[in-house]
Amino acid sequence: MKSLKNLATLCLFGLFLWNCSTEQKDEKQQAVVNPPHKELNINNPIIKDKFTADPAALVFNDTVFLYAGHDEAPNDFNFYRMNEWLVYSSTDLVNWTEHPVPLKTTDFEWAKGDAWAAQVIERNGKFYWYVTVEHGSVQGKAIGVAVSDSPVGPFKDALGKAIITNDMTTEHTQITWDDIDPTVYIDDDGQAYLYWGNTACYWAKLKDNMIELDGEIHTVELPNFTEAPWIHKRGDWYYLSYAYQFPEKTAYAMSKSITGPWEYKGILNELAGNSNTNHQAIIEFQDQWYFIYHTGGIQPNGGSFRRSVCIDELHYNPDGTMKRVIMTSEGIQ
Ligand code: CA
């Protein structure tokens, strides 16, 4: 009888221990499911109500102006459908104001579509927008230039014809889209330069009027250059970043002169989530450098033809090389 009583006590004690351990386990599981955390602001992509691609940015009067192509491809259409460019402005890189559509491919009478990558630069109070379009009569892609008195437009064709047509460069005659992705830079001495290209990277000087080439077209040799050159300068160093291989990473080269020689420095940004292209703009704003790019990250329909612009910080090493970009969901807080 006594041993039965002992057995019952033992069973009760066992049940108590089992119950305790189950409660502890439940608490642990609870902790895994609901970790204590601070609510994050998910700021990337920065534009969520439209698909935006191929960002370029301009800092003017303490404001950042973002220029992007508008990805208009329907969900069942797997190629680029782009007919216009968009412009947004921000004074904190978090809150963005959309302005009326500043420029369309139909604003260039000689073009027949494809609002591909572009960049705006200011000179003497005028804003020049170099754009990629499909040419209406010269086979292939071409570069046009539009002008406005305001960074948000409206812009109009500044030249009445293309500044670059496919037949002006013959480095890669097997493709008709080697003359795309213009980037423009005005050097400290006032000389303006236009870089552009796909498969080959081209550059030429621009006259002071910004709408005519000044001299011949040159070619730069860069490892695995695909497209999307962007020129910027920090201190004594010029940087030529570009889309590398395909699907695209962003790589870069450095030089002490805007005309080179350029020394390859490696990968700057990895494959950008869910997009086979990668297209960067690099700016300094309020003493911080930023890397602006696109991903296919808006779900459920984002992807290579429905892209979205994102921004993250860019940092440099003491020797002037750039640290690899860390793409974040939080973006700029
Ligand atoms: Ca060509």
PDB file of N, CA and C in Angstrom, residues 97-151:
ATOM      1  N   THR A  97       8.186  63.272 -54.106  1.00  0.00           N
ATOM      2  CA  THR A  97       7.069  63.919 -54.787  1.00  0.00           C
ATOM      3  C   THR A  97       7.151  63.593 -56.267  1.00  0.00           C
ATOM      4  N   GLU A  98       6.073  63.080 -56.831  1.00  0.00           N
ATOM      5  CA  GLU A  98       6.051  62.836 -58.264  1.00  0.00           C
ATOM      6  C   GLU A  98       5.566  64.090 -58.982  1.00  0.00           C
ATOM      7  N   HIS A  99       6.216  64.433 -60.066  1.00  0.00           N
ATOM      8  CA  HIS A  99       5.838  65.591 -60.882  1.00  0.00           C
ATOM      9  C   HIS A  99       5.175  65.085 -62.161  1.00  0.00           C
ATOM     10  N   PRO A 100       4.453  65.971 -62.879  1.00  0.00           N
ATOM     11  CA  PRO A 100       3.825  65.522 -64.129  1.00  0.00           C
ATOM     12  C   PRO A 100       4.869  64.928 -65.081  1.00  0.00           C
ATOM     13  N   VAL A 101       4.439  63.971 -65.900  1.00  0.00           N
ATOM     14  CA  VAL A 101       5.357  63.300 -66.837  1.00  0.00           C
ATOM     15  C   VAL A 101       6.122  64.363 -67.636  1.00  0.00           C
ATOM     16  N   PRO A 102       7.464  64.404 -67.499  1.00  0.00           N
ATOM     17  CA  PRO A 102       8.232  65.502 -68.099  1.00  0.00           C
ATOM     18  C   PRO A 102       8.655  65.270 -69.542  1.00  0.00           C
ATOM     19  N   LEU A 103       8.666  63.980 -69.985  1.00  0.00           N
ATOM     20  CA  LEU A 103       9.213  63.693 -71.318  1.00  0.00           C
ATOM     21  C   LEU A 103       8.734  62.319 -71.775  1.00  0.00           C
ATOM     22  N   LYS A 104       8.360  62.260 -73.075  1.00  0.00           N
ATOM     23  CA  LYS A 104       7.924  60.997 -73.679  1.00  0.00           C
ATOM     24  C   LYS A 104       8.709  60.768 -74.958  1.00  0.00           C
ATOM     25  N   THR A 105       8.718  59.546 -75.424  1.00  0.00           N
ATOM     26  CA  THR A 105       9.432  59.284 -76.693  1.00  0.00           C
ATOM     27  C   THR A 105       8.783  60.058 -77.838  1.00  0.00           C
ATOM     28  N   THR A 106       7.482  60.325 -77.745  1.00  0.00           N
ATOM     29  CA  THR A 106       6.794  61.063 -78.811  1.00  0.00           C
ATOM     30  C   THR A 106       7.222  62.539 -78.861  1.00  0.00           C
ATOM     31  N   ASP A 107       7.950  63.016 -77.825  1.00  0.00           N
ATOM     32  CA  ASP A 107       8.482  64.380 -77.873  1.00  0.00           C
ATOM     33  C   ASP A 107       9.664  64.497 -78.845  1.00  0.00           C
ATOM     34  N   PHE A 108      10.185  63.353 -79.291  1.00  0.00           N
ATOM     35  CA  PHE A 108      11.236  63.342 -80.317  1.00  0.00           C
ATOM     36  C   PHE A 108      10.603  62.858 -81.623  1.00  0.00           C
ATOM     37  N   GLU A 109      10.387  63.792 -82.565  1.00  0.00           N
ATOM     38  CA  GLU A 109       9.674  63.438 -83.802  1.00  0.00           C
ATOM     39  C   GLU A 109      10.369  62.337 -84.582  1.00  0.00           C
ATOM     40  N   TRP A 110      11.678  62.250 -84.470  1.00  0.00           N
ATOM     41  CA  TRP A 110      12.469  61.294 -85.250  1.00  0.00           C
ATOM     42  C   TRP A 110      12.561  59.918 -84.579  1.00  0.00           C
ATOM     43  N   ALA A 111      12.015  59.796 -83.361  1.00  0.00           N
ATOM     44  CA  ALA A 111      12.115  58.530 -82.617  1.00  0.00           C
ATOM     45  C   ALA A 111      10.838  57.719 -82.781  1.00  0.00           C
ATOM     46  N   LYS A 112      10.940  56.414 -82.555  1.00  0.00           N
ATOM     47  CA  LYS A 112       9.725  55.608 -82.643  1.00  0.00           C
ATOM     48  C   LYS A 112       9.467  54.748 -81.411  1.00  0.00           C
ATOM     49  N   GLY A 113       9.977  55.183 -80.259  1.00  0.00           N
ATOM     50  CA  GLY A 113       9.628  54.482 -79.029  1.00  0.00           C
ATOM     51  C   GLY A 113      10.829  54.100 -78.188  1.00  0.00           C
ATOM     52  N   ASP A 114      10.567  53.315 -77.129  1.00  0.00           N
ATOM     53  CA  ASP A 114      11.587  52.786 -76.223  1.00  0.00           C
ATOM     54  C   ASP A 114      12.280  53.866 -75.385  1.00  0.00           C
ATOM     55  N   ALA A 115      11.623  54.234 -74.308  1.00  0.00           N
ATOM     56  CA  ALA A 115      12.186  55.216 -73.367  1.00  0.00           C
ATOM     57  C   ALA A 115      13.153  54.498 -72.430  1.00  0.00           C
ATOM     58  N   TRP A 116      14.346  54.241 -72.953  1.00  0.00           N
ATOM     59  CA  TRP A 116      15.353  53.512 -72.177  1.00  0.00           C
ATOM     60  C   TRP A 116      16.194  54.505 -71.363  1.00  0.00           C
ATOM     61  N   ALA A 117      17.333  54.041 -70.875  1.00  0.00           N
ATOM     62  CA  ALA A 117      18.064  54.782 -69.839  1.00  0.00           C
ATOM     63  C   ALA A 117      18.511  56.179 -70.269  1.00  0.00           C
ATOM     64  N   ALA A 118      18.614  57.070 -69.296  1.00  0.00           N
ATOM     65  CA  ALA A 118      18.802  58.494 -69.563  1.00  0.00           C
ATOM     66  C   ALA A 118      19.463  59.174 -68.369  1.00  0.00           C
ATOM     67  N   GLN A 119      19.966  60.392 -68.590  1.00  0.00           N
ATOM     68  CA  GLN A 119      20.505  61.180 -67.463  1.00  0.00           C
ATOM     69  C   GLN A 119      20.338  62.667 -67.731  1.00  0.00           C
ATOM     70  N   VAL A 120      20.076  63.415 -66.643  1.00  0.00           N
ATOM     71  CA  VAL A 120      19.899  64.873 -66.728  1.00  0.00           C
ATOM     72  C   VAL A 120      21.095  65.555 -66.070  1.00  0.00           C
ATOM     73  N   ILE A 121      21.555  66.650 -66.684  1.00  0.00           N
ATOM     74  CA  ILE A 121      22.609  67.468 -66.079  1.00  0.00           C
ATOM     75  C   ILE A 121      22.247  68.943 -66.258  1.00  0.00           C
ATOM     76  N   GLU A 122      22.715  69.767 -65.310  1.00  0.00           N
ATOM     77  CA  GLU A 122      22.424  71.210 -65.388  1.00  0.00           C
ATOM     78  C   GLU A 122      23.650  71.951 -65.910  1.00  0.00           C
ATOM     79  N   ARG A 123      23.404  72.928 -66.799  1.00  0.00           N
ATOM     80  CA  ARG A 123      24.486  73.824 -67.223  1.00  0.00           C
ATOM     81  C   ARG A 123      23.912  75.213 -67.476  1.00  0.00           C
ATOM     82  N   ASN A 124      24.463  76.216 -66.798  1.00  0.00           N
ATOM     83  CA  ASN A 124      24.043  77.610 -66.966  1.00  0.00           C
ATOM     84  C   ASN A 124      22.532  77.779 -66.852  1.00  0.00           C
ATOM     85  N   GLY A 125      21.942  77.109 -65.868  1.00  0.00           N
ATOM     86  CA  GLY A 125      20.516  77.291 -65.603  1.00  0.00           C
ATOM     87  C   GLY A 125      19.589  76.508 -66.511  1.00  0.00           C
ATOM     88  N   LYS A 126      20.161  75.736 -67.443  1.00  0.00           N
ATOM     89  CA  LYS A 126      19.326  74.866 -68.277  1.00  0.00           C
ATOM     90  C   LYS A 126      19.611  73.404 -67.931  1.00  0.00           C
ATOM     91  N   PHE A 127      18.603  72.586 -68.115  1.00  0.00           N
ATOM     92  CA  PHE A 127      18.697  71.173 -67.766  1.00  0.00           C
ATOM     93  C   PHE A 127      18.652  70.351 -69.049  1.00  0.00           C
ATOM     94  N   TYR A 128      19.692  69.561 -69.270  1.00  0.00           N
ATOM     95  CA  TYR A 128      19.826  68.763 -70.496  1.00  0.00           C
ATOM     96  C   TYR A 128      19.612  67.291 -70.152  1.00  0.00           C
ATOM     97  N   TRP A 129      18.712  66.667 -70.899  1.00  0.00           N
ATOM     98  CA  TRP A 129      18.346  65.278 -70.619  1.00  0.00           C
ATOM     99  C   TRP A 129      18.758  64.409 -71.816  1.00  0.00           C
ATOM    100  N   TYR A 130      19.750  63.556 -71.606  1.00  0.00           N
ATOM    101  CA  TYR A 130      20.248  62.647 -72.646  1.00  0.00           C
ATOM    102  C   TYR A 130      19.512  61.327 -72.489  1.00  0.00           C
ATOM    103  N   VAL A 131      18.867  60.887 -73.557  1.00  0.00           N
ATOM    104  CA  VAL A 131      17.981  59.721 -73.462  1.00  0.00           C
ATOM    105  C   VAL A 131      18.298  58.694 -74.548  1.00  0.00           C
ATOM    106  N   THR A 132      17.972  57.443 -74.240  1.00  0.00           N
ATOM    107  CA  THR A 132      18.016  56.372 -75.241  1.00  0.00           C
ATOM    108  C   THR A 132      16.627  56.192 -75.831  1.00  0.00           C
ATOM    109  N   VAL A 133      16.553  56.097 -77.153  1.00  0.00           N
ATOM    110  CA  VAL A 133      15.287  55.790 -77.835  1.00  0.00           C
ATOM    111  C   VAL A 133      15.581  54.924 -79.060  1.00  0.00           C
ATOM    112  N   GLU A 134      14.532  54.357 -79.627  1.00  0.00           N
ATOM    113  CA  GLU A 134      14.661  53.671 -80.909  1.00  0.00           C
ATOM    114  C   GLU A 134      14.510  54.721 -82.007  1.00  0.00           C
ATOM    115  N   HIS A 135      15.462  54.720 -82.950  1.00  0.00           N
ATOM    116  CA  HIS A 135      15.396  55.715 -84.018  1.00  0.00           C
ATOM    117  C   HIS A 135      14.352  55.318 -85.061  1.00  0.00           C
ATOM    118  N   GLY A 136      13.673  56.320 -85.624  1.00  0.00           N
ATOM    119  CA  GLY A 136      12.607  56.035 -86.588  1.00  0.00           C
ATOM    120  C   GLY A 136      13.090  55.672 -87.980  1.00  0.00           C
ATOM    121  N   SER A 137      14.282  56.161 -88.373  1.00  0.00           N
ATOM    122  CA  SER A 137      14.732  55.900 -89.742  1.00  0.00           C
ATOM    123  C   SER A 137      16.135  55.285 -89.832  1.00  0.00           C
ATOM    124  N   VAL A 138      17.003  55.562 -88.859  1.00  0.00           N
ATOM    125  CA  VAL A 138      18.313  54.907 -88.832  1.00  0.00           C
ATOM    126  C   VAL A 138      18.160  53.661 -87.962  1.00  0.00           C
ATOM    127  N   GLN A 139      18.449  52.497 -88.524  1.00  0.00           N
ATOM    128  CA  GLN A 139      18.215  51.277 -87.759  1.00  0.00           C
ATOM    129  C   GLN A 139      18.957  51.285 -86.423  1.00  0.00           C
ATOM    130  N   GLY A 140      18.253  50.922 -85.361  1.00  0.00           N
ATOM    131  CA  GLY A 140      18.891  50.768 -84.062  1.00  0.00           C
ATOM    132  C   GLY A 140      18.531  51.848 -83.067  1.00  0.00           C
ATOM    133  N   LYS A 141      19.147  51.692 -81.893  1.00  0.00           N
ATOM    134  CA  LYS A 141      18.938  52.664 -80.828  1.00  0.00           C
ATOM    135  C   LYS A 141      19.753  53.931 -81.107  1.00  0.00           C
ATOM    136  N   ALA A 142      19.312  55.032 -80.519  1.00  0.00           N
ATOM    137  CA  ALA A 142      19.966  56.316 -80.710  1.00  0.00           C
ATOM    138  C   ALA A 142      19.894  57.102 -79.406  1.00  0.00           C
ATOM    139  N   ILE A 143      20.675  58.166 -79.325  1.00  0.00           N
ATOM    140  CA  ILE A 143      20.641  59.041 -78.149  1.00  0.00           C
ATOM    141  C   ILE A 143      20.144  60.414 -78.575  1.00  0.00           C
ATOM    142  N   GLY A 144      19.130  60.894 -77.857  1.00  0.00           N
ATOM    143  CA  GLY A 144      18.592  62.224 -78.093  1.00  0.00           C
ATOM    144  C   GLY A 144      18.891  63.113 -76.908  1.00  0.00           C
ATOM    145  N   VAL A 145      18.677  64.413 -77.058  1.00  0.00           N
ATOM    146  CA  VAL A 145      18.870  65.334 -75.928  1.00  0.00           C
ATOM    147  C   VAL A 145      17.703  66.319 -75.886  1.00  0.00           C
ATOM    148  N   ALA A 146      17.122  66.426 -74.700  1.00  0.00           N
ATOM    149  CA  ALA A 146      16.007  67.344 -74.479  1.00  0.00           C
ATOM    150  C   ALA A 146      16.479  68.434 -73.517  1.00  0.00           C
ATOM    151  N   VAL A 147      15.778  69.559 -73.500  1.00  0.00           N
ATOM    152  CA  VAL A 147      16.204  70.681 -72.658  1.00  0.00           C
ATOM    153  C   VAL A 147      14.999  71.305 -71.969  1.00  0.00           C
ATOM    154  N   SER A 148      15.253  71.881 -70.780  1.00  0.00           N
ATOM    155  CA  SER A 148      14.199  72.559 -70.031  1.00  0.00           C
ATOM    156  C   SER A 148      14.831  73.649 -69.174  1.00  0.00           C
ATOM    157  N   ASP A 149      14.023  74.601 -68.763  1.00  0.00           N
ATOM    158  CA  ASP A 149      14.494  75.612 -67.811  1.00  0.00           C
ATOM    159  C   ASP A 149      14.294  75.162 -66.371  1.00  0.00           C
ATOM    160  N   SER A 150      13.635  74.020 -66.193  1.00  0.00           N
ATOM    161  CA  SER A 150      13.346  73.516 -64.848  1.00  0.00           C
ATOM    162  C   SER A 150      13.757  72.047 -64.754  1.00  0.00           C
ATOM    163  N   PRO A 151      14.260  71.626 -63.583  1.00  0.00           N
ATOM    164  CA  PRO A 151      14.646  70.204 -63.449  1.00  0.00           C
ATOM    165  C   PRO A 151      13.457  69.246 -63.556  1.00  0.00           C
TER     166      PRO A 151
END
